[in-house]
Coordinates of N, CA, C and O in Angstrom, one line a residue:
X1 N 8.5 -11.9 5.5 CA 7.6 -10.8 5.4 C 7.1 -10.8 4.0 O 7.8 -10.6 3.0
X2 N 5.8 -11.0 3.8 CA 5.0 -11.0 2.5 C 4.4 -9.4 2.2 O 3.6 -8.6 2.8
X3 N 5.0 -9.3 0.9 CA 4.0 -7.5 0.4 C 3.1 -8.1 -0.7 O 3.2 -8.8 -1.7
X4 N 2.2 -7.5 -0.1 CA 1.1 -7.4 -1.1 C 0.5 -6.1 -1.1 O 0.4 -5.3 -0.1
X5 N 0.0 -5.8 -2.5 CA 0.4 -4.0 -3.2 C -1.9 -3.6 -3.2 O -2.6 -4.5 -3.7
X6 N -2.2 -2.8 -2.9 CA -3.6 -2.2 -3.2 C -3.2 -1.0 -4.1 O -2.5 -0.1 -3.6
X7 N -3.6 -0.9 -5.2 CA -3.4 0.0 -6.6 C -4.7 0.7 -7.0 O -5.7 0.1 -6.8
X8 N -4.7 1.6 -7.4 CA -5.7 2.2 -8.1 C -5.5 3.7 -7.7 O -5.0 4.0 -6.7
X9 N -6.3 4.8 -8.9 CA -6.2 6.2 -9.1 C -6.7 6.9 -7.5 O -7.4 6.4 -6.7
X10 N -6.2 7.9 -7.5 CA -6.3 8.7 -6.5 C -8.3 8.8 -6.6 O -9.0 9.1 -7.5
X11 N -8.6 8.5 -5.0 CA -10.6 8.7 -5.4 C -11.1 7.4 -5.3 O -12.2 7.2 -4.9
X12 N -10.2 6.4 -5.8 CA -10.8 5.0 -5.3 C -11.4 4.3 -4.7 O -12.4 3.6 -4.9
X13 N -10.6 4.7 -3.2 CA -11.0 4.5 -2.5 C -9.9 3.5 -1.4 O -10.2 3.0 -0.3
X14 N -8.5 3.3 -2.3 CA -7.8 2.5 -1.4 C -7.8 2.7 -0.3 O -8.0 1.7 0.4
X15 N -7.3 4.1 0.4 CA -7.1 4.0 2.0 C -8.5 3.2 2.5 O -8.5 2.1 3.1
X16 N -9.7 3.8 2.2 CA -10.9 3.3 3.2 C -11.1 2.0 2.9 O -11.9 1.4 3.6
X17 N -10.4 1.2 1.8 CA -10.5 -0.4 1.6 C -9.3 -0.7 2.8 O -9.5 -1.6 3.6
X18 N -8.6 -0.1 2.8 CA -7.2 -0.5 3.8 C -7.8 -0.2 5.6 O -7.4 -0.8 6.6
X19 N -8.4 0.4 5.5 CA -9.0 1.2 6.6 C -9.8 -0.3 7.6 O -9.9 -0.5 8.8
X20 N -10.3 -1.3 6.3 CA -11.6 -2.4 6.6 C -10.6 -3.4 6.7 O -10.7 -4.4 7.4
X21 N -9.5 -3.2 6.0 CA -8.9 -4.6 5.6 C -8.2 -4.8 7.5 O -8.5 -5.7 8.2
X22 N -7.3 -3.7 7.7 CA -6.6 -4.1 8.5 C -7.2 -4.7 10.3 O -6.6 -5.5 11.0
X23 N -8.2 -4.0 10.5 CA -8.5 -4.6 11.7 C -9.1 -6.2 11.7 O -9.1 -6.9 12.7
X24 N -9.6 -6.6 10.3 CA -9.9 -8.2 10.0 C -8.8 -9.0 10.1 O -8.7 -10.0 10.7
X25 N -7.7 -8.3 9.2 CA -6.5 -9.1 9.1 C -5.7 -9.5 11.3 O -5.5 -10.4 12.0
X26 N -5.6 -8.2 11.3 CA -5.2 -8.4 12.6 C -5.8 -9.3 13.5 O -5.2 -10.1 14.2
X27 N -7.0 -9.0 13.6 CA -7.9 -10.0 14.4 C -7.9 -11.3 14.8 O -8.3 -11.9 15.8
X28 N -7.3 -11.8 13.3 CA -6.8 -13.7 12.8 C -5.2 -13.1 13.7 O -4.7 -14.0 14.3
X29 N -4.7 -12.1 13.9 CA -3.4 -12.9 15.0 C -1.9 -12.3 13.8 O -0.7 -12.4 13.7
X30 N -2.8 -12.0 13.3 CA -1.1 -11.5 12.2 C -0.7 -10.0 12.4 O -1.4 -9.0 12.6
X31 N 0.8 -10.1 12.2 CA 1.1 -8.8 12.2 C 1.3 -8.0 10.8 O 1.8 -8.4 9.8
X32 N 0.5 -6.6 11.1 CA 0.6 -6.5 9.4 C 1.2 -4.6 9.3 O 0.7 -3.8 10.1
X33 N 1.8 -4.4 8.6 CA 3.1 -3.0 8.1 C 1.8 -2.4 6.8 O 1.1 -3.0 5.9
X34 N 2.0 -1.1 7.2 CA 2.0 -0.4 5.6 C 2.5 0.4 5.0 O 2.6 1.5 5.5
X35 N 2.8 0.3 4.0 CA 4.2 1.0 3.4 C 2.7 1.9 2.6 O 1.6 1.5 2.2
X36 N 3.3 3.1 2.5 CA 2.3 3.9 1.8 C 3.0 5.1 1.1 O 3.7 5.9 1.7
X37 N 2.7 5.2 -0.4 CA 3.7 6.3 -1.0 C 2.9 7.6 -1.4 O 1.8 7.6 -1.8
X38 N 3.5 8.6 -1.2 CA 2.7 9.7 -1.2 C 3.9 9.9 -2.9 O 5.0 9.5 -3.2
X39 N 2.3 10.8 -3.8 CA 2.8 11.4 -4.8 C 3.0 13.0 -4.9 O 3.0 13.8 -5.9
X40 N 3.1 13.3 -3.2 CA 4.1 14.9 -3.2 C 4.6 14.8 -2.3 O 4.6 13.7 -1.6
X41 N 5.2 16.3 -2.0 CA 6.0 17.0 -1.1 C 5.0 16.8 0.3 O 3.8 17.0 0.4
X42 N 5.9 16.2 1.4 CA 5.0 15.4 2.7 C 6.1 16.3 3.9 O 7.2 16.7 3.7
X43 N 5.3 16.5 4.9 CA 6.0 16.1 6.1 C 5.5 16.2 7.3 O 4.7 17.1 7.5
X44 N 6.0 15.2 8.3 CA 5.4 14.8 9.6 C 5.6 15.7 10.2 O 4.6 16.4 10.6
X45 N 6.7 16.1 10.4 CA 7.1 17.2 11.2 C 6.5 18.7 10.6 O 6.2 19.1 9.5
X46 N 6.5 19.4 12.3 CA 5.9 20.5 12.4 C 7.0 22.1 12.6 O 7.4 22.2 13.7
X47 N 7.4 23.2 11.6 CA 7.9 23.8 11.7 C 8.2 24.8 12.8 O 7.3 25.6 12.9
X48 N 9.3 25.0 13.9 CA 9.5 25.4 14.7 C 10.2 24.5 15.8 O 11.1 24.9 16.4
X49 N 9.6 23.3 16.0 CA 9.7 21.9 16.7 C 11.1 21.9 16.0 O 11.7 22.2 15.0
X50 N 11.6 21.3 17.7 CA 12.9 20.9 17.7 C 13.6 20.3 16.5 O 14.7 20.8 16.2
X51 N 13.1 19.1 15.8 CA 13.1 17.8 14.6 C 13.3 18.4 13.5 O 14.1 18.1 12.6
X52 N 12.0 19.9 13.5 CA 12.0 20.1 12.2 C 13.4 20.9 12.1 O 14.3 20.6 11.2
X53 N 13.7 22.0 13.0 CA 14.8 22.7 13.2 C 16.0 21.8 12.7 O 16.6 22.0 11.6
X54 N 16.3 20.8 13.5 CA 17.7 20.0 13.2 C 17.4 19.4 11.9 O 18.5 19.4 11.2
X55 N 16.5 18.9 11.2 CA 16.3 18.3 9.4 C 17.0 19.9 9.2 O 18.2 19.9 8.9
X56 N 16.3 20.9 9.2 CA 16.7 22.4 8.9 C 18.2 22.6 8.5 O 18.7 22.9 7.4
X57 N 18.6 22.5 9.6 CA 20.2 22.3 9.9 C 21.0 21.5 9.1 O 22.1 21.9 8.9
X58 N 20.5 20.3 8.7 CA 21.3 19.5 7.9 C 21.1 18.2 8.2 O 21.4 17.3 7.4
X59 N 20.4 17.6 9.5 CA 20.9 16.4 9.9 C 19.7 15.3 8.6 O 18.7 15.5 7.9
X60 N 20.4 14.5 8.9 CA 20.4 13.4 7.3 C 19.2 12.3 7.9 O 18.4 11.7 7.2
X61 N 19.2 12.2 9.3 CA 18.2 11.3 9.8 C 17.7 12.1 10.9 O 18.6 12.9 11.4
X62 N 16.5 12.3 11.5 CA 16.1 12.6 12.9 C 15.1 11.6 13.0 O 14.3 11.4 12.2
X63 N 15.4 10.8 14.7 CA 14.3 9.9 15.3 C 13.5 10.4 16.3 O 13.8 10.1 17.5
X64 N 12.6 11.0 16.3 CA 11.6 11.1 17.5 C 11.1 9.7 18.1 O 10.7 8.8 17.3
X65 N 11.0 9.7 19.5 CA 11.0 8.8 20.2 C 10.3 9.0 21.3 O 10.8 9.7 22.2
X66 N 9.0 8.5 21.5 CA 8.0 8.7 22.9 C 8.1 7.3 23.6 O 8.9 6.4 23.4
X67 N 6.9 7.4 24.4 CA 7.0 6.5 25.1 C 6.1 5.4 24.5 O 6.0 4.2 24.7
X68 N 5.4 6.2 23.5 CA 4.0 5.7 22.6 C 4.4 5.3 21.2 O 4.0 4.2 20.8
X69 N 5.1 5.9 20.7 CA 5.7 5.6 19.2 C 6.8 6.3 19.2 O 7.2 7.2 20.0
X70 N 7.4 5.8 17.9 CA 8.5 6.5 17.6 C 8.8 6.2 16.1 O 8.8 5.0 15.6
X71 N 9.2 7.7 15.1 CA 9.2 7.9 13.8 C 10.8 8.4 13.4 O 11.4 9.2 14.1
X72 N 11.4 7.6 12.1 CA 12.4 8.1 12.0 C 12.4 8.7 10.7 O 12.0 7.9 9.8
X73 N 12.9 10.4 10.1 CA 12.8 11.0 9.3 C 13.7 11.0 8.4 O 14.7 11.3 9.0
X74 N 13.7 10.9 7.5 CA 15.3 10.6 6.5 C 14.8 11.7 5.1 O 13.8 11.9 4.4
X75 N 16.1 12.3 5.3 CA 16.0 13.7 4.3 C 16.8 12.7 3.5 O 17.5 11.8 4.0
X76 N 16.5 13.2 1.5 CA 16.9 12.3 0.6 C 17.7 13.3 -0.1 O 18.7 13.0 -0.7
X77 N 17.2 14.6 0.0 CA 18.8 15.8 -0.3 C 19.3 15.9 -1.6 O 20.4 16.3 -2.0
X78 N 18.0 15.3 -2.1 CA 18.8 15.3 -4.0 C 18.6 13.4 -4.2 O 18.0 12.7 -5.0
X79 N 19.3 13.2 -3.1 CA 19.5 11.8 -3.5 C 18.3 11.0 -4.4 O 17.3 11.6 -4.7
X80 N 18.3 9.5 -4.8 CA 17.6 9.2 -5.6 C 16.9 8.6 -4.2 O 17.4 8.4 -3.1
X81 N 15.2 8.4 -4.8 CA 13.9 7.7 -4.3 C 14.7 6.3 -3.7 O 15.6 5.9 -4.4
X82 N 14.3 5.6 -2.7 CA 14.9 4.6 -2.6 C 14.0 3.5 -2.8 O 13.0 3.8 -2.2
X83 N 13.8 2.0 -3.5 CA 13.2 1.0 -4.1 C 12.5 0.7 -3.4 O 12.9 1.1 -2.2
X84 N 10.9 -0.2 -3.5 CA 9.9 0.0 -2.9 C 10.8 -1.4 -1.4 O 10.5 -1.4 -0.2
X85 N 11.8 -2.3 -2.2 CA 12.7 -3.4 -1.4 C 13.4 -2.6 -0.2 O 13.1 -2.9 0.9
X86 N 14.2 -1.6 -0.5 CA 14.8 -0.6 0.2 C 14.1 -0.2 1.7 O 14.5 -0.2 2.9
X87 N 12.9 0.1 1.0 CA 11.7 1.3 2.0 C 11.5 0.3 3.1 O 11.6 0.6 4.3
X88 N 11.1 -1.5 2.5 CA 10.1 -2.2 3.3 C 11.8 -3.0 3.9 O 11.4 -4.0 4.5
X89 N 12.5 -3.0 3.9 CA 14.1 -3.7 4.8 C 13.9 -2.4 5.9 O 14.5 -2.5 7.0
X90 N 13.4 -1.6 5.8 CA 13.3 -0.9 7.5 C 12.4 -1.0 8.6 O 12.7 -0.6 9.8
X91 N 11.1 -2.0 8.1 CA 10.3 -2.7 9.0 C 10.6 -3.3 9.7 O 11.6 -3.8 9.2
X92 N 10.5 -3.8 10.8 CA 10.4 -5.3 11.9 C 9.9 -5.9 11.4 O 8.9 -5.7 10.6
X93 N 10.7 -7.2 11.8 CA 9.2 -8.4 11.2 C 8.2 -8.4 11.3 O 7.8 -8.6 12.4
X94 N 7.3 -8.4 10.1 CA 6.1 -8.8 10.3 C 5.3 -10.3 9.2 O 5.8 -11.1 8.4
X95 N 4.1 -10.2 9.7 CA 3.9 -11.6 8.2 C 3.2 -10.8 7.3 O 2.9 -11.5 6.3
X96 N 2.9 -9.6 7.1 CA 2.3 -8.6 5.8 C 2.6 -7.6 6.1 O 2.4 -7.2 7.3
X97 N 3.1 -6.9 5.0 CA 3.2 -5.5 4.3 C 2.3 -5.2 3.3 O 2.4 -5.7 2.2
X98 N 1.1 -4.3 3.6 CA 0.0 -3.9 2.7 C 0.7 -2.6 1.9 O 0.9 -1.8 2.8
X99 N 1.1 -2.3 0.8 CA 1.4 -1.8 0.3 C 0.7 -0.7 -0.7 O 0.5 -1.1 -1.8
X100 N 0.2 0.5 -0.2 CA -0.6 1.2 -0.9 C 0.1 2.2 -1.6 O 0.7 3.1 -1.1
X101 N 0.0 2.0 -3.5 CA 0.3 3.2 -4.1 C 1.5 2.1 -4.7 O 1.4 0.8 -4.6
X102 N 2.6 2.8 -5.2 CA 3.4 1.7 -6.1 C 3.2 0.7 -7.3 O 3.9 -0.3 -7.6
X103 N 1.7 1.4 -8.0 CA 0.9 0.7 -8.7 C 2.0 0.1 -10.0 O 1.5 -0.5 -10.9
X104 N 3.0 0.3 -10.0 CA 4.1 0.3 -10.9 C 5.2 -0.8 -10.9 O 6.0 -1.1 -11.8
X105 N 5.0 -1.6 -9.7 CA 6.4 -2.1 -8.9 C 5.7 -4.0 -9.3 O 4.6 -4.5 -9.3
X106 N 6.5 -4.2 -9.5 CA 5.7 -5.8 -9.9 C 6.0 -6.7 -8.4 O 6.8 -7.6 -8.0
X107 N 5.0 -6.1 -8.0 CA 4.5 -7.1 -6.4 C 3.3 -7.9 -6.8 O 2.9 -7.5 -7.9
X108 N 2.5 -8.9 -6.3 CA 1.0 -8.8 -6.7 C 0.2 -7.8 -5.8 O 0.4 -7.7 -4.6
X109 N -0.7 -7.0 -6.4 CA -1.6 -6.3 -6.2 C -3.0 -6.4 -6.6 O -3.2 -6.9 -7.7
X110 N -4.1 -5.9 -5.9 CA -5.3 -6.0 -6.2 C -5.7 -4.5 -6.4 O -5.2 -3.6 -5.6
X111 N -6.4 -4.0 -7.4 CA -6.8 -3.1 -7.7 C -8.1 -2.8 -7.2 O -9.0 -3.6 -7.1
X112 N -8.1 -1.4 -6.6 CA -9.5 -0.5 -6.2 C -10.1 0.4 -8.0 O -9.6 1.4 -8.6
X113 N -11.2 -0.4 -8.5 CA -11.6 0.2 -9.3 C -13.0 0.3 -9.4 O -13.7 -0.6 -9.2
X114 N -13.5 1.8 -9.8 CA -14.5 2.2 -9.8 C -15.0 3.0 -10.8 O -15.0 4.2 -10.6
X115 N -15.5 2.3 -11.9 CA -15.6 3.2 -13.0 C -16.5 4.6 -13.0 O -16.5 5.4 -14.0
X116 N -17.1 4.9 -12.0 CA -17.8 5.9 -11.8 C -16.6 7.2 -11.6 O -17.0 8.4 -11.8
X117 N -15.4 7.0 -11.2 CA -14.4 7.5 -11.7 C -13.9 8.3 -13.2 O -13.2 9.4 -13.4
X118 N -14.3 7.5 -13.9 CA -13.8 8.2 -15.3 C -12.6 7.6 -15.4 O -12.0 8.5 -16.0
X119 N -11.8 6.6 -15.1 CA -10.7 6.6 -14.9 C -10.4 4.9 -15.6 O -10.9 4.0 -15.0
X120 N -9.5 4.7 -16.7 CA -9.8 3.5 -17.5 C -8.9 2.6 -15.9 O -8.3 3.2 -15.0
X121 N -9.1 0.9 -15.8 CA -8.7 0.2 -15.2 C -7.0 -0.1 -15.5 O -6.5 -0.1 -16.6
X122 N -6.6 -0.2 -14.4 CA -5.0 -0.6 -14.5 C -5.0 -2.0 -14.6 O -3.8 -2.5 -14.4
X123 N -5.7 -2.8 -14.7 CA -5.5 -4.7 -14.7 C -4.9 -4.8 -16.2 O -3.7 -5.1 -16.4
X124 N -5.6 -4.4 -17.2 CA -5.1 -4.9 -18.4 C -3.9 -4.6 -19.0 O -3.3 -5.2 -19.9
X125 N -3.6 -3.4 -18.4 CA -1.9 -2.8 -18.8 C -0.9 -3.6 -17.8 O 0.2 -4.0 -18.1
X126 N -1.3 -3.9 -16.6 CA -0.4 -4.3 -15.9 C -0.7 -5.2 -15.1 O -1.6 -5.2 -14.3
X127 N 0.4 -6.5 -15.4 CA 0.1 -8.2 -15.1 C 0.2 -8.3 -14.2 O -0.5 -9.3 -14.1
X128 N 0.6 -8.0 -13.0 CA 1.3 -8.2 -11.6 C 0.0 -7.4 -10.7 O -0.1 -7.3 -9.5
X129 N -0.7 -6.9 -11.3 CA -2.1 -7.2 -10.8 C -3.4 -7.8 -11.0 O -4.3 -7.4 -11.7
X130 N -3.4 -9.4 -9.7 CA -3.6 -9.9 -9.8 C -5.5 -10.3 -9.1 O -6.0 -11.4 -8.8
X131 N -5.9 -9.2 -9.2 CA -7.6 -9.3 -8.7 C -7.8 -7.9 -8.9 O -6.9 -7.2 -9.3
X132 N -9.1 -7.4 -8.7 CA -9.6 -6.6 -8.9 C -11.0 -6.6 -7.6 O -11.5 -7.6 -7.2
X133 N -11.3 -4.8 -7.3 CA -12.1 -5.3 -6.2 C -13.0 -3.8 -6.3 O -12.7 -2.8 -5.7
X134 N -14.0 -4.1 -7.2 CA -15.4 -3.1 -8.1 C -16.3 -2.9 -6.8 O -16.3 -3.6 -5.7
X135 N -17.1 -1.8 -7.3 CA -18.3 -1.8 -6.8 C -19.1 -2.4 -8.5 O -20.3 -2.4 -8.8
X136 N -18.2 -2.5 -9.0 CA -19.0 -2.8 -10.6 C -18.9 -4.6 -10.6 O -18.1 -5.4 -10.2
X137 N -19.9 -4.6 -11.1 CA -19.7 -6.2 -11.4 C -19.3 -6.7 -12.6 O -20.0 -6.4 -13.5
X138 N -17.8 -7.6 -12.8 CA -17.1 -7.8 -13.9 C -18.1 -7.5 -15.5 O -19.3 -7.2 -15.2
X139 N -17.9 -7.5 -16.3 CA -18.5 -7.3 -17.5 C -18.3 -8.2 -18.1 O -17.3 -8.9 -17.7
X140 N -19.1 -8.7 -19.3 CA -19.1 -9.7 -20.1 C -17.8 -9.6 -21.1 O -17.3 -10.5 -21.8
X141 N -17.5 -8.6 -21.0 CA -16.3 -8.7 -22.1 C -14.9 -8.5 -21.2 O -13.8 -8.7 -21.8
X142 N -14.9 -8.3 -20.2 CA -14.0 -8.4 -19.2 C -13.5 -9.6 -19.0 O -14.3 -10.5 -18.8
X143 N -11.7 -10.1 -19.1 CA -11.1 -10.9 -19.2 C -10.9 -11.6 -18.1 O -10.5 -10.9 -17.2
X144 N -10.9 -12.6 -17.9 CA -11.0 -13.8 -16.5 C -9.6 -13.9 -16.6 O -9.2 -15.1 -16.6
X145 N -8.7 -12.9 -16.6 CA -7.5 -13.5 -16.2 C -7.2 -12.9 -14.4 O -6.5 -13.6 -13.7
X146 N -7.8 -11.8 -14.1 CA -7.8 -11.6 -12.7 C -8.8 -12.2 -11.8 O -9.7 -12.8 -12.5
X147 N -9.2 -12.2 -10.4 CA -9.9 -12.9 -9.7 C -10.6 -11.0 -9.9 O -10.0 -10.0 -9.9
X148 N -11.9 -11.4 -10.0 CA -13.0 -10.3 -9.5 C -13.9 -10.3 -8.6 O -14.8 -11.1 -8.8
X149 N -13.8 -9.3 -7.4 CA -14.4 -9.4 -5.8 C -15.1 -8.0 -5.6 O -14.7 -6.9 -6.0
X150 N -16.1 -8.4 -4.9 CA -17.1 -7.0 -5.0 C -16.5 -6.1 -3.6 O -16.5 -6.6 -2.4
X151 N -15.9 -4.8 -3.9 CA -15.5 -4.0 -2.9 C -16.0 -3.6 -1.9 O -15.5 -2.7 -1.2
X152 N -17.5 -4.6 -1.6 CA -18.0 -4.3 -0.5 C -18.3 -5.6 0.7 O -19.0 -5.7 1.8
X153 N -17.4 -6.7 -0.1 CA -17.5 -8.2 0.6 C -15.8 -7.6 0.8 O -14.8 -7.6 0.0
X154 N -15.9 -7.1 2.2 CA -14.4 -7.0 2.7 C -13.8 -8.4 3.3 O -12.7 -8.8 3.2
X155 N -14.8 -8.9 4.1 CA -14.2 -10.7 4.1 C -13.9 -11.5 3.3 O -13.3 -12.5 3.6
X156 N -14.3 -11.4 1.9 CA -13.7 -12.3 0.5 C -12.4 -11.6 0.1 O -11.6 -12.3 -0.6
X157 N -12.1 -10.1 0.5 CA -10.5 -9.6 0.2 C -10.0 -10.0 1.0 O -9.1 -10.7 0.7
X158 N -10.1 -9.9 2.3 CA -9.1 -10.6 3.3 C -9.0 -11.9 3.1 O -7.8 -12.3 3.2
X159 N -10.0 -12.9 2.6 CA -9.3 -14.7 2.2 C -9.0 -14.7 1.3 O -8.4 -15.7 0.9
X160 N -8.9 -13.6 0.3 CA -8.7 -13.8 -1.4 C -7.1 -13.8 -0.9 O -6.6 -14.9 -0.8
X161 N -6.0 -11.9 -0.4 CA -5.0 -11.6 0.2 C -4.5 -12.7 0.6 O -3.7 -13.2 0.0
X162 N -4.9 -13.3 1.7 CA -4.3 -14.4 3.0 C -4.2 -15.4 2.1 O -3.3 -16.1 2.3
X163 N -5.0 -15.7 1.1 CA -5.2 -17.0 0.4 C -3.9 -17.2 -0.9 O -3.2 -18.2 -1.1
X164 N -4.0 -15.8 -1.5 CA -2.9 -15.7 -2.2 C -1.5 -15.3 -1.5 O -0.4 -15.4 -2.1
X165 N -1.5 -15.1 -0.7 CA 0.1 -14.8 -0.2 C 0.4 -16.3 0.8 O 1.6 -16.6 0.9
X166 N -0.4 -17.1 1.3 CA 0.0 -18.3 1.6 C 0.5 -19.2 0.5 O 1.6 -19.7 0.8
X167 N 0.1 -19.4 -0.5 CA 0.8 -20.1 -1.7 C 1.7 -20.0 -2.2 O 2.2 -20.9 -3.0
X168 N 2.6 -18.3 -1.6 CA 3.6 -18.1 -2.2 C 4.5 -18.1 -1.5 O 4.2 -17.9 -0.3
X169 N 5.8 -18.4 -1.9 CA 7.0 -18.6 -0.5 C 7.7 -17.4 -1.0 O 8.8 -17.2 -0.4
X170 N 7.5 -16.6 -1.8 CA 9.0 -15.3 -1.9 C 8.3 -14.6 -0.6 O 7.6 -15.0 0.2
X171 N 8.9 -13.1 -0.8 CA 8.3 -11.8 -0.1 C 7.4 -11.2 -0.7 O 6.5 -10.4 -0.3
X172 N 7.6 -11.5 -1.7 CA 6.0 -10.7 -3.0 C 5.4 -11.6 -2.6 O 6.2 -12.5 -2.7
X173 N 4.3 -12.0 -2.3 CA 3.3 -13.1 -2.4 C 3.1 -13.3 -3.4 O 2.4 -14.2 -3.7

């Protein structure tokens, strides 16, 4: 199972890049996971509902189970955050893990940046991201050490991704 990380400030626009990426990707026949980190207080469950009642209670895991899907809830109770390696060993196999948020974690990642943002670029502070994907077109003083792809050629991110994580044999691409 290969991860590869989509980075950039809240407004970017990663989910709706992830939104384009995944039905392309799948289409070629691959199975693809997304690990997605929220930076608050989340929850699936609905107060009153059986699930939420028993988390209530104490219980440390609750699995809901349909005939359609099925989610498993894990209360952390103080405990520490568990490692981005941790999170993605609960998947089934797949051949990609798109990984949104974790802009911190040294996977390769491609950055959603859009200077109309206000918001300086995460490539030059941080090496382990490895392209960049603008609606801005690189700049003359902008350093060619990342690949730069225009955020609206969603088929040059899907061969840039596929292209880069075949080359690599770890689980980080």
């Amino acid at each position: 199972m290969k991860l590869f990380g989509i980075a950039g400030y809240s407004g970017s626009g990663k989910t709706t890049l992830m939104e384009r990426l995944l039905p392309r990707i799948t289409a070629l026949g691959l199975r693809v996971s997304v690990l997605k980190h929220a930076h608050h207080n989340f929850d699936v469950d609905q107060p009153g509902k059986d699930s939420f009642r028993h988390r209530q209670a104490g219980a440390s895991e609750v699995l809901l189970a349909s005939s359609a899907r099925w989610v498993l809830m894990n209360e952390l109770r103080g405990a520490r955050e568990p490692t981005l390696a941790e999170y993605a060993a609960h998947f089934s196999p797949c051949d990609l893990v798109l990984v949104e948020g974790f802009k911190h974690e040294a996977i390769p990642q491609l950055e959603v940046y859009r200077p109309a943002n206000g918001k300086p670029p995460l490539w030059p502070e941080l090496s382990h991201i490895v392209a960049v994907a603008s609606d801005q077109a690189r700049q003359v003083n902008q350093s060619a050490d990342v690949v730069w792809l225009d955020l609206n050629d969603v088929d040059a991110i899907v061969r840039f991704i596929l292209d880069y994580c075949s080359t690599r044999e770890n689980d980080a691409c």
